[in-house]
Amino acid sequence: MVLYNFWIMDVSVSALVFLSAIYGEKMRRSGQWSNPSKSEETDGQENETVENQAGKGSELKLPQYLLLNFTYFAAMGLTVVVLQYYPSVMIFLQHVAVVSFIMIAFAQWLPLKLGYLLGISFGAIWLLSVQTEFRWIINNIIIAMFAFLASHVQFRNFAFLQIFLWTALVYDVCLLARMNHSTPQVLSIGDCGNLLCQLFEMNSAWELPSVFTVRFGENQTHVFLGTGDIIIGAIVANFAMSFFKSPRCLVGVVASYSVAIAFLSQVDTNRPYPALISIVPMCSVSLVCCAVACKKTKRLFSLSCKESSDLRDEDILLI
């Protein structure tokens, strides 16, 4: 099989993950996630001591984080299982979520009124582009927005990140395995014959931005990668850049992510495949290797919070 679309996808997604980390680091250094007014800055300075003391007391402990993490994925899985019986409802909610996200994304990067105006316009273009030749390009642009906004998600340490990554891997494998009522399989999910699988097919028919696709040439050469897989790559890359403060380590982590995707070229199936099977181990090993090379192994495996960033609490989601 010709793999030129696959390698285009690999390079494109890896570049997107790399740029997301560069963007995140630039914003962290410049403190330009938001532009508070002078009055807000004054209020912030007056309340800084109180907020810091409250923040120290409200940090998640490991047992709390484990409960929150597993509850989150269990709720996601339960939602998908329940809504498989109401596919029209799920498709409607997904459309609402995508349009809302587009508006929020534009409002984040542009002045509020202009951001909402352009967000509504772009959302309308996306809605009207269904079943057009350029729909997949618009979807890829939306996925790129997801990747850049992943810079707002910061894990406080390597342990918390690892718990999230491996739980996401188990969730991914089990969800895809359920699509044919079997135990989790590594190489394929088999035939598509139940409600959940049909829901995924309906999702594909509506061309929602759930997968990053490259569609040059014949249909047989078209390839795709899940949006969640890209967001996880962006989160790992941002963690690497914020923790190690080293472009070399970032390049190493992104290279490992690219190699993990390259392994997927050996998967001989046109059905959805749990790409995290290769992404999570490869990225985890690359982070450890970077820690060894930078002599930060002890700090990487410490449960204490990594170096605090200059971002305000409302600008990031600190996990």
Short mmCIF file of C-alpha atoms in Angstrom, two decimals:
data_model
loop_
_atom_site.label_atom_id
_atom_site.label_comp_id
_atom_site.label_asym_id
_atom_site.label_seq_id
_atom_site.Cartn_x
_atom_site.Cartn_y
_atom_site.Cartn_z
CA MET A 1 0.00 0.00 0.00
CA VAL A 2 1.20 3.51 -0.82
CA LEU A 3 1.96 5.34 2.44
CA TYR A 4 2.58 8.90 1.30
CA ASN A 5 -0.57 10.12 3.09
CA PHE A 6 0.53 8.35 6.25
CA TRP A 7 3.94 10.01 6.30
CA ILE A 8 2.37 13.39 5.55
CA MET A 9 0.09 12.82 8.54
CA ASP A 10 2.99 11.74 10.75
CA VAL A 11 5.07 14.80 9.91
CA SER A 12 2.10 17.17 10.17
CA VAL A 13 0.89 15.87 13.54
CA SER A 14 4.40 15.80 15.00
CA ALA A 15 4.99 19.38 13.84
CA LEU A 16 1.66 20.39 15.39
CA VAL A 17 2.62 18.84 18.73
CA PHE A 18 6.03 20.54 18.60
CA LEU A 19 4.54 23.96 17.80
CA SER A 20 1.99 23.54 20.58
CA ALA A 21 4.81 23.12 23.11
CA ILE A 22 6.74 26.09 21.68
CA TYR A 23 3.60 28.20 21.83
CA GLY A 24 2.91 27.12 25.40
CA GLU A 25 6.44 27.91 26.56
CA LYS A 26 6.37 31.30 24.85
CA MET A 27 3.13 32.18 26.58
CA ARG A 28 4.42 30.93 29.92
CA ARG A 29 7.51 33.12 29.66
CA SER A 30 5.72 36.23 28.46
CA GLY A 31 2.68 35.80 30.70
CA GLN A 32 0.44 36.65 27.77
CA TRP A 33 -2.26 34.03 28.25
CA SER A 34 -4.45 36.92 29.23
CA ASN A 35 -4.12 40.69 29.38
CA PRO A 36 -5.48 41.83 32.76
CA SER A 37 -6.29 45.48 33.29
CA LYS A 38 -4.36 47.61 35.75
CA SER A 39 -7.17 47.38 38.28
CA GLU A 40 -7.15 43.60 37.99
CA GLU A 41 -3.38 43.58 38.49
CA THR A 42 -3.75 45.70 41.62
CA ASP A 43 -6.47 43.44 43.01
CA GLY A 44 -4.34 40.43 42.16
CA GLN A 45 -1.35 41.83 44.06
CA GLU A 46 -3.50 42.59 47.09
CA ASN A 47 -4.93 39.07 47.17
CA GLU A 48 -1.77 37.22 46.09
CA THR A 49 -0.75 36.13 49.57
CA VAL A 50 -4.23 34.92 50.50
CA GLU A 51 -4.61 33.03 47.20
CA ASN A 52 -1.23 31.35 47.55
CA GLN A 53 -2.08 30.15 51.04
CA ALA A 54 -5.46 28.88 49.90
CA GLY A 55 -3.87 27.24 46.85
CA LYS A 56 -1.43 25.28 48.99
CA GLY A 57 -4.30 23.85 50.97
CA SER A 58 -6.38 22.98 47.92
CA GLU A 59 -3.75 21.01 45.97
CA LEU A 60 -4.85 17.52 44.99
CA LYS A 61 -3.22 14.68 46.89
CA LEU A 62 -2.44 11.39 45.16
CA PRO A 63 -5.53 9.46 46.44
CA GLN A 64 -7.78 12.38 45.47
CA TYR A 65 -6.19 12.57 42.04
CA LEU A 66 -6.59 8.82 41.49
CA LEU A 67 -10.28 9.06 42.36
CA LEU A 68 -10.76 12.10 40.13
CA ASN A 69 -8.85 10.52 37.23
CA PHE A 70 -10.74 7.22 37.27
CA THR A 71 -14.08 8.99 37.82
CA TYR A 72 -13.42 11.17 34.78
CA PHE A 73 -12.71 8.25 32.46
CA ALA A 74 -15.56 6.19 33.92
CA ALA A 75 -17.95 9.08 33.29
CA MET A 76 -16.68 9.41 29.71
CA GLY A 77 -17.14 5.71 29.07
CA LEU A 78 -20.60 5.66 30.64
CA THR A 79 -21.64 8.66 28.53
CA VAL A 80 -20.57 6.94 25.31
CA VAL A 81 -22.26 3.66 26.30
CA VAL A 82 -25.54 5.39 27.18
CA LEU A 83 -25.61 7.73 24.18
CA GLN A 84 -24.98 4.89 21.75
CA TYR A 85 -28.73 4.24 22.04
CA TYR A 86 -29.44 7.89 21.16
CA PRO A 87 -27.06 8.60 18.27
CA SER A 88 -28.96 11.69 17.09
CA VAL A 89 -28.62 13.25 20.53
CA MET A 90 -24.89 12.56 20.60
CA ILE A 91 -24.36 14.00 17.13
CA PHE A 92 -26.32 17.13 18.10
CA LEU A 93 -24.34 17.58 21.33
CA GLN A 94 -21.07 17.13 19.43
CA HIS A 95 -22.04 19.83 16.94
CA VAL A 96 -22.93 22.21 19.77
CA ALA A 97 -19.64 21.41 21.53
CA VAL A 98 -17.55 22.02 18.39
CA VAL A 99 -19.19 25.37 17.60
CA SER A 100 -18.87 26.46 21.25
CA PHE A 101 -15.21 25.47 21.27
CA ILE A 102 -14.53 27.45 18.08
CA MET A 103 -16.04 30.56 19.64
CA ILE A 104 -14.05 30.13 22.87
CA ALA A 105 -10.83 29.55 20.93
CA PHE A 106 -11.18 32.71 18.86
CA ALA A 107 -12.17 34.71 21.93
CA GLN A 108 -9.03 33.41 23.68
CA TRP A 109 -6.67 34.67 20.98
CA LEU A 110 -8.47 37.82 19.79
CA PRO A 111 -10.29 40.74 21.42
CA LEU A 112 -13.55 39.45 22.87
CA LYS A 113 -16.07 40.94 20.42
CA LEU A 114 -13.93 40.29 17.35
CA GLY A 115 -13.13 36.79 18.61
CA TYR A 116 -16.79 35.85 19.06
CA LEU A 117 -17.69 37.37 15.68
CA LEU A 118 -14.99 35.44 13.84
CA GLY A 119 -15.75 32.33 15.91
CA ILE A 120 -19.41 32.41 14.92
CA SER A 121 -18.44 32.98 11.28
CA PHE A 122 -15.95 30.11 11.27
CA GLY A 123 -18.46 27.87 13.04
CA ALA A 124 -21.05 28.66 10.38
CA ILE A 125 -18.54 27.83 7.64
CA TRP A 126 -17.82 24.52 9.36
CA LEU A 127 -21.53 23.66 9.65
CA LEU A 128 -22.15 24.46 5.99
CA SER A 129 -19.10 22.58 4.76
CA VAL A 130 -20.47 19.09 5.52
CA GLN A 131 -19.90 16.63 2.67
CA THR A 132 -17.72 19.07 0.75
CA GLU A 133 -14.26 18.33 -0.59
CA PHE A 134 -12.57 20.66 1.90
CA ARG A 135 -14.43 19.57 5.06
CA TRP A 136 -11.46 17.49 6.25
CA ILE A 137 -9.16 20.52 5.99
CA ILE A 138 -11.47 22.60 8.20
CA ASN A 139 -11.66 19.71 10.67
CA ASN A 140 -7.86 19.56 10.77
CA ILE A 141 -7.72 23.29 11.51
CA ILE A 142 -10.14 22.79 14.42
CA ILE A 143 -8.01 19.92 15.72
CA ALA A 144 -4.96 22.19 15.51
CA MET A 145 -6.82 24.66 17.74
CA PHE A 146 -7.41 21.82 20.22
CA ALA A 147 -3.69 21.06 20.22
CA PHE A 148 -2.67 24.66 20.87
CA LEU A 149 -5.21 25.08 23.65
CA ALA A 150 -3.81 21.91 25.23
CA SER A 151 -1.02 24.24 26.42
CA HIS A 152 -3.43 25.39 29.12
CA VAL A 153 -3.37 21.92 30.71
CA GLN A 154 -0.44 21.53 33.09
CA PHE A 155 0.32 18.43 35.16
CA ARG A 156 1.95 19.17 38.49
CA ASN A 157 4.38 16.22 38.28
CA PHE A 158 5.42 13.18 36.23
CA ALA A 159 3.48 10.72 38.39
CA PHE A 160 0.17 12.49 37.80
CA LEU A 161 0.90 12.64 34.08
CA GLN A 162 1.68 8.92 33.96
CA ILE A 163 -1.51 7.99 35.78
CA PHE A 164 -3.49 10.00 33.24
CA LEU A 165 -1.66 8.55 30.22
CA TRP A 166 -1.96 4.89 31.22
CA THR A 167 -5.59 5.28 32.27
CA ALA A 168 -6.29 6.89 28.88
CA LEU A 169 -4.58 3.93 27.21
CA VAL A 170 -6.74 1.39 29.06
CA TYR A 171 -9.86 3.43 28.30
CA ASP A 172 -8.96 3.64 24.61
CA VAL A 173 -8.32 -0.10 24.27
CA CYS A 174 -11.44 -1.12 26.21
CA LEU A 175 -13.71 1.28 24.33
CA LEU A 176 -12.55 0.06 20.93
CA ALA A 177 -12.72 -3.56 22.08
CA ARG A 178 -16.33 -3.05 23.14
CA MET A 179 -17.18 -2.16 19.58
CA ASN A 180 -17.26 -5.85 18.75
CA HIS A 181 -18.14 -7.23 22.22
CA SER A 182 -14.74 -8.86 22.72
CA THR A 183 -11.82 -8.67 25.06
CA PRO A 184 -9.31 -5.90 24.27
CA GLN A 185 -7.37 -6.73 21.13
CA VAL A 186 -4.00 -5.30 20.16
CA LEU A 187 -4.01 -5.61 16.39
CA SER A 188 -7.63 -5.01 15.36
CA ILE A 189 -11.13 -4.45 16.68
CA GLY A 190 -12.71 -6.84 14.22
CA ASP A 191 -15.99 -6.42 12.36
CA CYS A 192 -18.35 -3.52 12.94
CA GLY A 193 -21.69 -4.97 13.97
CA ASN A 194 -23.07 -3.40 17.14
CA LEU A 195 -24.60 -0.10 18.22
CA LEU A 196 -21.38 1.46 19.48
CA CYS A 197 -19.57 0.71 16.24
CA GLN A 198 -22.48 2.08 14.25
CA LEU A 199 -22.32 5.22 16.36
CA PHE A 200 -18.67 5.67 15.35
CA GLU A 201 -19.66 5.19 11.72
CA MET A 202 -22.39 7.83 12.07
CA ASN A 203 -19.82 10.15 13.66
CA SER A 204 -17.62 9.61 10.61
CA ALA A 205 -20.52 10.18 8.22
CA TRP A 206 -21.18 13.59 9.78
CA GLU A 207 -17.44 14.36 9.43
CA LEU A 208 -16.92 15.69 12.94
CA PRO A 209 -13.39 16.75 13.98
CA SER A 210 -12.81 13.52 15.90
CA VAL A 211 -9.90 12.43 13.69
CA PHE A 212 -7.06 14.21 11.90
CA THR A 213 -7.20 13.04 8.29
CA VAL A 214 -5.08 13.28 5.16
CA ARG A 215 -7.06 12.59 1.99
CA PHE A 216 -4.83 13.12 -0.98
CA GLY A 217 -5.24 10.70 -3.86
CA GLU A 218 -7.37 7.57 -3.88
CA ASN A 219 -9.66 6.56 -1.02
CA GLN A 220 -7.53 3.50 -0.24
CA THR A 221 -4.61 5.74 0.76
CA HIS A 222 -6.57 8.02 3.12
CA VAL A 223 -5.37 7.89 6.73
CA PHE A 224 -6.56 9.24 10.09
CA LEU A 225 -5.41 9.70 13.69
CA GLY A 226 -7.70 10.34 16.66
CA THR A 227 -7.99 13.87 18.01
CA GLY A 228 -7.44 12.55 21.54
CA ASP A 229 -4.13 11.00 20.47
CA ILE A 230 -2.95 14.38 19.19
CA ILE A 231 -4.08 16.24 22.31
CA ILE A 232 -2.24 13.74 24.51
CA GLY A 233 0.89 14.23 22.40
CA ALA A 234 0.56 17.99 22.86
CA ILE A 235 0.10 17.61 26.63
CA VAL A 236 3.22 15.43 26.91
CA ALA A 237 5.26 17.83 24.76
CA ASN A 238 4.14 20.81 26.86
CA PHE A 239 5.06 18.95 30.03
CA ALA A 240 8.50 18.16 28.62
CA MET A 241 9.13 21.76 27.63
CA SER A 242 7.91 23.25 30.92
CA PHE A 243 9.78 20.70 33.04
CA PHE A 244 13.13 20.42 31.27
CA LYS A 245 13.27 23.91 29.71
CA SER A 246 15.31 22.32 26.95
CA PRO A 247 14.55 22.44 23.20
CA ARG A 248 16.66 19.29 22.78
CA CYS A 249 14.48 17.35 25.17
CA LEU A 250 11.39 18.66 23.41
CA VAL A 251 12.78 17.47 20.07
CA GLY A 252 13.50 14.06 21.62
CA VAL A 253 9.98 13.70 23.02
CA VAL A 254 8.35 14.81 19.77
CA ALA A 255 10.63 12.42 17.84
CA SER A 256 9.50 9.55 20.06
CA TYR A 257 5.88 10.57 19.42
CA SER A 258 6.57 10.55 15.67
CA VAL A 259 8.17 7.10 15.86
CA ALA A 260 5.17 5.83 17.86
CA ILE A 261 2.86 7.00 15.09
CA ALA A 262 5.18 5.45 12.49
CA PHE A 263 4.67 2.05 14.16
CA LEU A 264 0.99 2.35 13.25
CA SER A 265 1.90 1.99 9.58
CA GLN A 266 2.37 -1.72 10.32
CA VAL A 267 -1.23 -2.13 11.49
CA ASP A 268 -3.15 -3.88 8.74
CA THR A 269 -6.73 -2.74 9.41
CA ASN A 270 -9.01 0.04 8.27
CA ARG A 271 -10.86 0.03 11.58
CA PRO A 272 -10.14 2.39 14.51
CA TYR A 273 -7.01 1.28 16.34
CA PRO A 274 -5.84 2.29 19.85
CA ALA A 275 -2.85 4.40 18.83
CA LEU A 276 -2.00 5.08 22.48
CA ILE A 277 -0.60 1.53 22.65
CA SER A 278 2.54 2.85 21.01
CA ILE A 279 2.31 6.55 21.94
CA VAL A 280 2.13 6.22 25.73
CA PRO A 281 5.12 3.85 26.24
CA MET A 282 7.33 5.67 23.73
CA CYS A 283 6.64 9.14 25.16
CA SER A 284 7.02 7.90 28.75
CA VAL A 285 10.40 6.34 28.00
CA SER A 286 11.56 9.49 26.19
CA LEU A 287 10.69 11.63 29.24
CA VAL A 288 12.72 9.34 31.50
CA CYS A 289 15.65 9.41 29.05
CA CYS A 290 15.52 13.21 29.01
CA ALA A 291 15.58 13.25 32.81
CA VAL A 292 18.65 11.01 32.85
CA ALA A 293 20.41 13.14 30.22
CA CYS A 294 19.59 16.37 32.08
CA LYS A 295 20.37 14.87 35.50
CA LYS A 296 16.84 15.54 36.73
CA THR A 297 15.77 11.96 37.38
CA LYS A 298 15.16 12.46 41.09
CA ARG A 299 13.05 15.55 40.53
CA LEU A 300 11.11 13.86 37.71
CA PHE A 301 10.02 11.01 39.98
CA SER A 302 9.27 13.31 42.88
CA LEU A 303 5.62 13.73 43.85
CA SER A 304 6.16 17.38 44.66
CA CYS A 305 4.77 20.01 42.32
CA LYS A 306 7.12 20.92 39.48
CA GLU A 307 8.39 24.46 39.18
CA SER A 308 5.52 26.87 39.40
CA SER A 309 4.69 28.79 36.29
CA ASP A 310 3.97 32.48 35.96
CA LEU A 311 0.43 31.80 34.81
CA ARG A 312 -2.54 32.80 36.88
CA ASP A 313 -4.91 30.13 38.18
CA GLU A 314 -7.68 31.17 35.81
CA ASP A 315 -5.36 30.88 32.80
CA ILE A 316 -4.48 27.19 33.18
CA LEU A 317 -5.92 23.88 34.28
CA LEU A 318 -3.37 22.58 36.77
CA ILE A 319 -3.80 18.83 37.35
#
